[in-house]
Each structure stands twice: as structure tokens, then as C-alpha cells.
mmCIF file of C-alpha atoms in Angstrom:
data_model
loop_
_atom_site.group_PDB
_atom_site.id
_atom_site.type_symbol
_atom_site.label_atom_id
_atom_site.label_comp_id
_atom_site.label_asym_id
_atom_site.label_seq_id
_atom_site.Cartn_x
_atom_site.Cartn_y
_atom_site.Cartn_z
ATOM 1 C CA MET A 24 142.000 122.885 129.839
ATOM 2 C CA ALA A 25 139.811 119.862 130.098
ATOM 3 C CA GLU A 26 137.615 118.597 132.870
ATOM 4 C CA LEU A 27 139.039 115.296 134.824
ATOM 5 C CA ILE A 28 136.733 113.330 136.624
ATOM 6 C CA ALA A 29 137.751 109.745 138.324
ATOM 7 C CA ILE A 30 135.587 107.043 138.913
ATOM 8 C CA VAL A 31 136.738 105.249 142.182
ATOM 9 C CA GLY A 32 135.721 101.792 143.281
ATOM 10 C CA GLU A 33 136.679 98.365 143.891
ATOM 11 C CA SER A 34 136.380 95.445 141.254
ATOM 12 C CA GLY A 35 133.166 94.769 139.733
ATOM 13 C CA SER A 36 131.206 98.293 141.109
ATOM 14 C CA GLY A 37 130.573 99.101 137.811
ATOM 15 C CA LYS A 38 133.098 101.208 137.117
ATOM 16 C CA THR A 39 133.968 100.035 133.503
ATOM 17 C CA THR A 40 130.220 99.512 133.133
ATOM 18 C CA SER A 41 129.302 103.066 133.526
ATOM 19 C CA ILE A 42 130.486 104.145 129.594
ATOM 20 C CA ARG A 43 127.496 102.104 128.101
ATOM 21 C CA ASN A 44 125.924 104.753 127.537
ATOM 22 C CA LEU A 45 128.481 107.404 125.592
ATOM 23 C CA ASN A 46 129.091 107.708 121.869
ATOM 24 C CA PRO A 47 131.802 105.427 120.921
ATOM 25 C CA GLU A 48 132.698 107.864 118.031
ATOM 26 C CA GLU A 49 133.083 110.249 120.460
ATOM 27 C CA THR A 50 134.754 108.196 122.860
ATOM 28 C CA PHE A 51 138.782 107.002 123.358
ATOM 29 C CA ILE A 52 139.829 104.634 126.071
ATOM 30 C CA ILE A 53 143.216 104.215 127.181
ATOM 31 C CA SER A 54 143.280 100.639 128.620
ATOM 32 C CA THR A 55 146.801 99.611 131.322
ATOM 33 C CA THR A 56 145.759 96.196 131.419
ATOM 34 C CA GLY A 57 144.291 95.352 127.770
ATOM 35 C CA LYS A 58 141.021 94.619 129.390
ATOM 36 C CA ARG A 59 137.839 95.821 127.264
ATOM 37 C CA PRO A 60 134.520 97.496 128.959
ATOM 38 C CA GLY A 61 131.839 94.927 130.377
ATOM 39 C CA ILE A 62 129.250 96.111 127.405
ATOM 40 C CA LYS A 63 127.617 94.150 124.593
ATOM 41 C CA GLY A 64 129.234 94.659 121.488
ATOM 42 C CA ALA A 65 132.899 96.028 122.399
ATOM 43 C CA LYS A 66 134.715 94.783 120.078
ATOM 44 C CA LYS A 67 132.437 96.113 117.787
ATOM 45 C CA LYS A 68 132.520 99.442 119.266
ATOM 46 C CA TYR A 69 135.789 100.085 120.371
ATOM 47 C CA PRO A 70 138.474 98.892 118.284
ATOM 48 C CA ASP A 71 142.163 98.296 118.892
ATOM 49 C CA PHE A 72 143.426 102.074 117.555
ATOM 50 C CA LYS A 73 146.196 102.000 114.855
ATOM 51 C CA ILE A 74 148.235 104.453 112.684
ATOM 52 C CA ASP A 75 148.960 103.884 109.479
ATOM 53 C CA LYS A 76 152.166 105.767 109.236
ATOM 54 C CA GLU A 77 152.683 105.159 104.556
ATOM 55 C CA ASN A 78 148.838 106.777 104.278
ATOM 56 C CA LYS A 79 149.307 109.102 107.600
ATOM 57 C CA THR A 80 145.852 107.478 109.705
ATOM 58 C CA MET A 81 144.623 106.225 112.321
ATOM 59 C CA THR A 82 142.144 104.057 113.476
ATOM 60 C CA GLY A 83 140.162 102.846 115.995
ATOM 61 C CA ASN A 84 139.728 104.162 120.051
ATOM 62 C CA PHE A 85 140.977 100.849 121.842
ATOM 63 C CA TYR A 86 144.944 101.813 123.262
ATOM 64 C CA THR A 87 146.331 99.040 125.529
ATOM 65 C CA SER A 88 149.837 100.406 127.606
ATOM 66 C CA ALA A 89 151.212 101.135 130.706
ATOM 67 C CA ASN A 90 153.638 102.703 129.832
ATOM 68 C CA ILE A 91 153.998 106.784 130.415
ATOM 69 C CA GLU A 92 155.626 108.225 127.566
ATOM 70 C CA ASN A 93 153.224 106.092 125.085
ATOM 71 C CA ILE A 94 149.714 106.601 127.269
ATOM 72 C CA LYS A 95 151.033 110.823 126.984
ATOM 73 C CA GLN A 96 151.957 110.440 123.505
ATOM 74 C CA VAL A 97 148.428 109.125 122.682
ATOM 75 C CA MET A 98 146.409 111.249 124.515
ATOM 76 C CA LYS A 99 149.054 114.313 122.659
ATOM 77 C CA LEU A 100 147.398 112.150 119.008
ATOM 78 C CA VAL A 101 144.102 112.397 120.022
ATOM 79 C CA ASN A 102 144.237 116.298 121.692
ATOM 80 C CA ALA A 103 145.452 116.902 118.223
ATOM 81 C CA LYS A 104 144.711 114.584 115.931
ATOM 82 C CA MET A 105 140.648 113.452 116.395
ATOM 83 C CA PRO A 106 138.858 116.791 117.381
ATOM 84 C CA ASN A 107 135.512 114.317 117.329
ATOM 85 C CA ILE A 108 137.090 112.917 120.252
ATOM 86 C CA LYS A 109 135.006 114.349 123.539
ATOM 87 C CA VAL A 110 135.770 111.740 126.215
ATOM 88 C CA LEU A 111 138.703 110.187 126.968
ATOM 89 C CA ILE A 112 139.563 107.514 129.320
ATOM 90 C CA ILE A 113 142.000 106.144 131.135
ATOM 91 C CA ASP A 114 140.955 102.414 132.738
ATOM 92 C CA ASP A 115 142.803 100.599 135.155
ATOM 93 C CA PHE A 116 144.585 103.689 136.265
ATOM 94 C CA GLN A 117 146.047 102.221 139.501
ATOM 95 C CA TYR A 118 148.065 99.663 137.544
ATOM 96 C CA LEU A 119 149.944 102.628 136.342
ATOM 97 C CA GLN A 120 151.809 102.545 139.234
ATOM 98 C CA ALA A 121 151.087 98.784 140.473
ATOM 99 C CA PHE A 122 153.404 97.009 137.345
ATOM 100 C CA GLU A 123 156.197 100.069 137.928
ATOM 101 C CA ALA A 124 156.422 99.384 141.281
ATOM 102 C CA MET A 125 156.643 95.205 140.666
ATOM 103 C CA ALA A 126 158.785 95.645 137.760
ATOM 104 C CA ARG A 127 161.216 97.592 140.081
ATOM 105 C CA VAL A 128 160.713 95.267 143.075
ATOM 106 C CA ASP A 129 164.114 94.322 143.726
ATOM 107 C CA GLU A 130 165.082 98.253 143.458
ATOM 108 C CA LYS A 131 166.408 99.535 147.088
ATOM 109 C CA GLY A 132 165.089 102.789 148.219
ATOM 110 C CA TYR A 133 162.543 105.529 147.876
ATOM 111 C CA SER A 134 163.892 107.484 144.832
ATOM 112 C CA LYS A 135 161.245 104.856 142.603
ATOM 113 C CA PHE A 136 158.243 105.570 144.707
ATOM 114 C CA THR A 137 158.767 109.591 144.175
ATOM 115 C CA ASP A 138 159.341 107.786 140.466
ATOM 116 C CA MET A 139 155.746 106.024 140.126
ATOM 117 C CA ALA A 140 154.050 109.322 142.083
ATOM 118 C CA LYS A 141 155.571 111.352 139.078
ATOM 119 C CA HIS A 142 154.486 109.399 136.621
ATOM 120 C CA ALA A 143 150.562 108.963 137.846
ATOM 121 C CA TYR A 144 151.101 112.579 137.499
ATOM 122 C CA GLU A 145 152.728 113.255 133.992
ATOM 123 C CA ALA A 146 149.021 111.403 132.779
ATOM 124 C CA LEU A 147 146.917 113.779 134.940
ATOM 125 C CA LYS A 148 149.137 117.164 134.341
ATOM 126 C CA THR A 149 148.517 115.816 129.830
ATOM 127 C CA GLY A 150 144.684 115.508 130.438
ATOM 128 C CA MET A 151 144.387 118.287 131.697
ATOM 129 C CA ASP A 152 146.731 120.495 129.691
ATOM 130 C CA MET A 153 144.253 119.120 126.867
ATOM 131 C CA ARG A 154 141.634 121.016 124.723
ATOM 132 C CA ASP A 155 138.600 122.644 126.974
ATOM 133 C CA ASP A 156 136.117 120.226 124.813
ATOM 134 C CA LEU A 157 137.471 117.584 126.596
ATOM 135 C CA PHE A 158 136.737 115.033 129.502
ATOM 136 C CA ILE A 159 139.428 113.346 131.020
ATOM 137 C CA VAL A 160 137.969 110.258 132.801
ATOM 138 C CA VAL A 161 140.055 108.129 135.268
ATOM 139 C CA SER A 162 138.815 104.744 136.402
ATOM 140 C CA THR A 163 140.793 103.748 138.882
ATOM 141 C CA HIS A 164 140.727 100.895 142.630
ATOM 142 C CA SER A 165 140.171 102.558 146.051
ATOM 143 C CA GLU A 166 141.994 102.017 149.285
ATOM 144 C CA ASN A 167 140.340 101.608 152.998
ATOM 145 C CA THR A 168 142.579 103.865 155.092
ATOM 146 C CA GLY A 169 140.483 104.140 157.829
ATOM 147 C CA ASP A 170 139.491 100.662 159.572
ATOM 148 C CA ASN A 171 136.309 97.883 159.625
ATOM 149 C CA LEU A 172 134.859 99.940 161.827
ATOM 150 C CA ASN A 173 135.447 103.686 160.020
ATOM 151 C CA PRO A 174 136.007 103.243 157.272
ATOM 152 C CA TYR A 175 137.712 105.971 155.006
ATOM 153 C CA TYR A 176 138.293 105.230 150.866
ATOM 154 C CA LYS A 177 140.505 107.393 148.984
ATOM 155 C CA ILE A 178 142.156 107.082 145.657
ATOM 156 C CA LYS A 179 144.004 103.835 145.895
ATOM 157 C CA THR A 180 148.282 104.749 145.580
ATOM 158 C CA GLN A 181 151.008 102.068 145.415
ATOM 159 C CA GLY A 182 152.551 103.139 149.255
ATOM 160 C CA LYS A 183 152.683 105.825 152.043
ATOM 161 C CA MET A 184 155.460 107.372 150.125
ATOM 162 C CA LEU A 185 153.127 108.544 146.967
ATOM 163 C CA ASP A 186 150.665 110.385 149.598
ATOM 164 C CA SER A 187 153.306 112.126 150.658
ATOM 165 C CA VAL A 188 154.271 113.391 147.388
ATOM 166 C CA ILE A 189 151.181 114.085 145.617
ATOM 167 C CA THR A 190 147.676 114.021 146.657
ATOM 168 C CA LEU A 191 145.774 112.582 143.510
ATOM 169 C CA GLU A 192 142.284 114.053 144.559
ATOM 170 C CA GLY A 193 143.257 117.170 144.735
ATOM 171 C CA LEU A 194 143.823 117.586 140.622
ATOM 172 C CA PHE A 195 140.088 116.512 139.526
ATOM 173 C CA THR A 196 137.125 118.777 139.786
ATOM 174 C CA TYR A 197 135.021 115.910 140.193
ATOM 175 C CA VAL A 198 135.598 112.562 142.264
ATOM 176 C CA PHE A 199 133.044 109.776 141.726
ATOM 177 C CA PHE A 200 133.378 106.489 144.199
ATOM 178 C CA THR A 201 131.008 103.509 143.253
ATOM 179 C CA ARG A 202 128.393 102.161 145.533
ATOM 180 C CA VAL A 203 126.503 98.206 145.005
ATOM 181 C CA LEU A 204 122.783 98.635 146.314
ATOM 182 C CA ASN A 205 121.100 95.438 147.026
ATOM 183 C CA ASP A 206 117.603 96.510 146.793
ATOM 184 C CA GLU A 207 115.233 93.310 147.681
ATOM 185 C CA SER A 208 112.620 94.457 145.219
ATOM 186 C CA ASP A 209 114.534 95.913 142.542
ATOM 187 C CA GLY A 210 117.585 93.463 142.761
ATOM 188 C CA VAL A 211 121.254 95.564 142.514
ATOM 189 C CA LYS A 212 121.942 98.766 141.455
ATOM 190 C CA TYR A 213 125.106 100.107 140.635
ATOM 191 C CA LYS A 214 125.297 103.993 141.644
ATOM 192 C CA PHE A 215 128.113 106.725 141.862
ATOM 193 C CA LEU A 216 127.610 108.677 145.403
ATOM 194 C CA THR A 217 128.579 112.692 144.182
ATOM 195 C CA ASN A 218 129.966 114.265 147.465
ATOM 196 C CA SER A 219 131.649 112.481 150.383
ATOM 197 C CA ASP A 220 129.314 110.494 152.814
ATOM 198 C CA GLY A 221 132.099 110.939 155.834
ATOM 199 C CA THR A 222 133.286 107.594 154.451
ATOM 200 C CA CYS A 223 135.413 108.592 150.981
ATOM 201 C CA THR A 224 136.917 111.247 149.406
ATOM 202 C CA ALA A 225 134.038 112.119 146.949
ATOM 203 C CA LYS A 226 133.684 115.209 145.507
ATOM 204 C CA THR A 227 131.665 117.703 142.625
ATOM 205 C CA PRO A 228 130.920 121.213 142.925
ATOM 206 C CA MET A 229 127.709 122.343 144.407
ATOM 207 C CA GLY A 230 124.992 122.425 142.893
ATOM 208 C CA LEU A 231 125.692 119.934 140.164
ATOM 209 C CA PHE A 232 123.706 116.898 141.918
ATOM 210 C CA GLU A 233 121.026 117.240 143.536
ATOM 211 C CA ASP A 234 121.375 113.956 145.279
ATOM 212 C CA LEU A 235 123.889 112.569 146.534
ATOM 213 C CA LEU A 236 123.739 108.696 144.792
ATOM 214 C CA ILE A 237 123.201 108.724 141.273
ATOM 215 C CA ASP A 238 123.137 105.885 138.860
ATOM 216 C CA ASN A 239 126.258 104.863 137.048
ATOM 217 C CA ASP A 240 126.457 106.296 134.072
ATOM 218 C CA LEU A 241 129.039 108.447 132.417
ATOM 219 C CA ASP A 242 126.754 110.146 129.880
ATOM 220 C CA TYR A 243 124.942 111.649 132.204
ATOM 221 C CA VAL A 244 127.484 112.731 133.739
ATOM 222 C CA VAL A 245 129.573 114.670 130.884
ATOM 223 C CA LYS A 246 126.159 116.071 129.939
ATOM 224 C CA LYS A 247 125.308 117.279 133.528
ATOM 225 C CA ILE A 248 128.280 118.533 133.804
ATOM 226 C CA THR A 249 128.096 120.062 130.899
ATOM 227 C CA GLU A 250 125.033 121.763 131.499
ATOM 228 C CA TYR A 251 126.437 123.074 134.995
ATOM 229 C CA ASN A 252 129.632 124.725 133.165
ATOM 230 C CA GLU A 253 127.352 126.625 130.259
ATOM 231 C CA GLY A 254 124.744 127.966 133.174
ATOM 232 C CA GLU A 255 121.917 126.135 131.910
#
């Protein structure tokens, strides 16, 4: 069973740039929008994924689709045919639901919301069933279910109907929320919140991290989880 990690936050809060220290040769990105990570050399480090059926070869580590069946197929290929990949990222996960919602906006009834919940679950369930040495990282937006005075943030879903069908956080062992700190002496810093501070659904196992806030560095997170699981 693969390890599932959620990175949750608003646009520009450091979700995608957290991949900057990951080894591209061990990383595969599935993007629902086609937006490459905002890091230096992204096109070279993450070229488009292509399958040469004639020569039976696969190249590249960046795939774009918001279609659940296509995403599941590529995830299964990575699992079975690309043993070098240790981190599989689903970027902008919220658009898996949002694009479907827009495509089905004229449909009446609640069945479409159940379908959207099902499709979100299918992507995560596919990840859960993958090999033990894989980390599945889901990058997605947050939403405030509280108010301005008493905010409470969770993984963004497409409508309240989805929340009654599935609680996405429950499928993850690790849920990190992004934080942007403006330090007068050091400037802007991008952090991950490792456990809830009362304003969100962040969570990690007890003793995994000593600090409530850590650098937004996925490579560091993966290494810490590996050490924790191996008892080091």
C-alpha cells in the first residue's frame, strides 16, 4: 500500500514549488491543468509523458489529464512499469471535480455530485492500492468552512453533497496545510503546517515532526516519513 500525502492551500502558497528538491528521475507528475511546476528547468526536468506503442517504450514524467479513467490508467502504468518512480504527484486535484462540475452544469439532480465524489475517491483508491515504495502526493486547494473571525480550512470539494458522501482527509495519513509567513528581517517564507492549530484539518502521526511548522520541502517530508516508518 502506497503512502498518501495531501498538500493543501491556496494558489501561490507554495504547494507546487515544494517539489523543487525531489529527484526528477524518481518523480512523476499528473497535472489536471497542464500547468508545470514553477521551478527552474521544469520543462527539462519534467518532459511530457509519451508512449511509443511500436517500440513498447515510455518516456517523460509529466502527464496532463482531468479524466479519471486516463489518470487511473497512467497511475497503474507508473506502478507496474516504472519502478524508478518513488513519488507520484497529482497536482491541482480539485480540478478533477471542478472541470466535471462545469461540464455537467446543466444536469439536474444530485447524481452528478455523487459521481464527482466517486471519481475523486477512485483516484485516491488507485493510489492506495499501489506498491509499498511509492508516495502519492495530492496537491489541492483549501476552503474555509468557518467564517472570517473563526476560520476553519479543509480540502476543497465541489459542493456540500460531496462532503456527505466522502471525507477526503480520512483517506490520507499525512495532511499538510501551506502557510506563508512575512518575516520583516528574512522576507517571505513558505511553510507546511504539520498538525492542526485549530484552524484546519492538518494531521501527521505523533512524533513524526518536532515542529508545527516546517519548510515546504516535499523531499524532506518523504525522507522524514521513510525514517519514521523504518523506526530510525
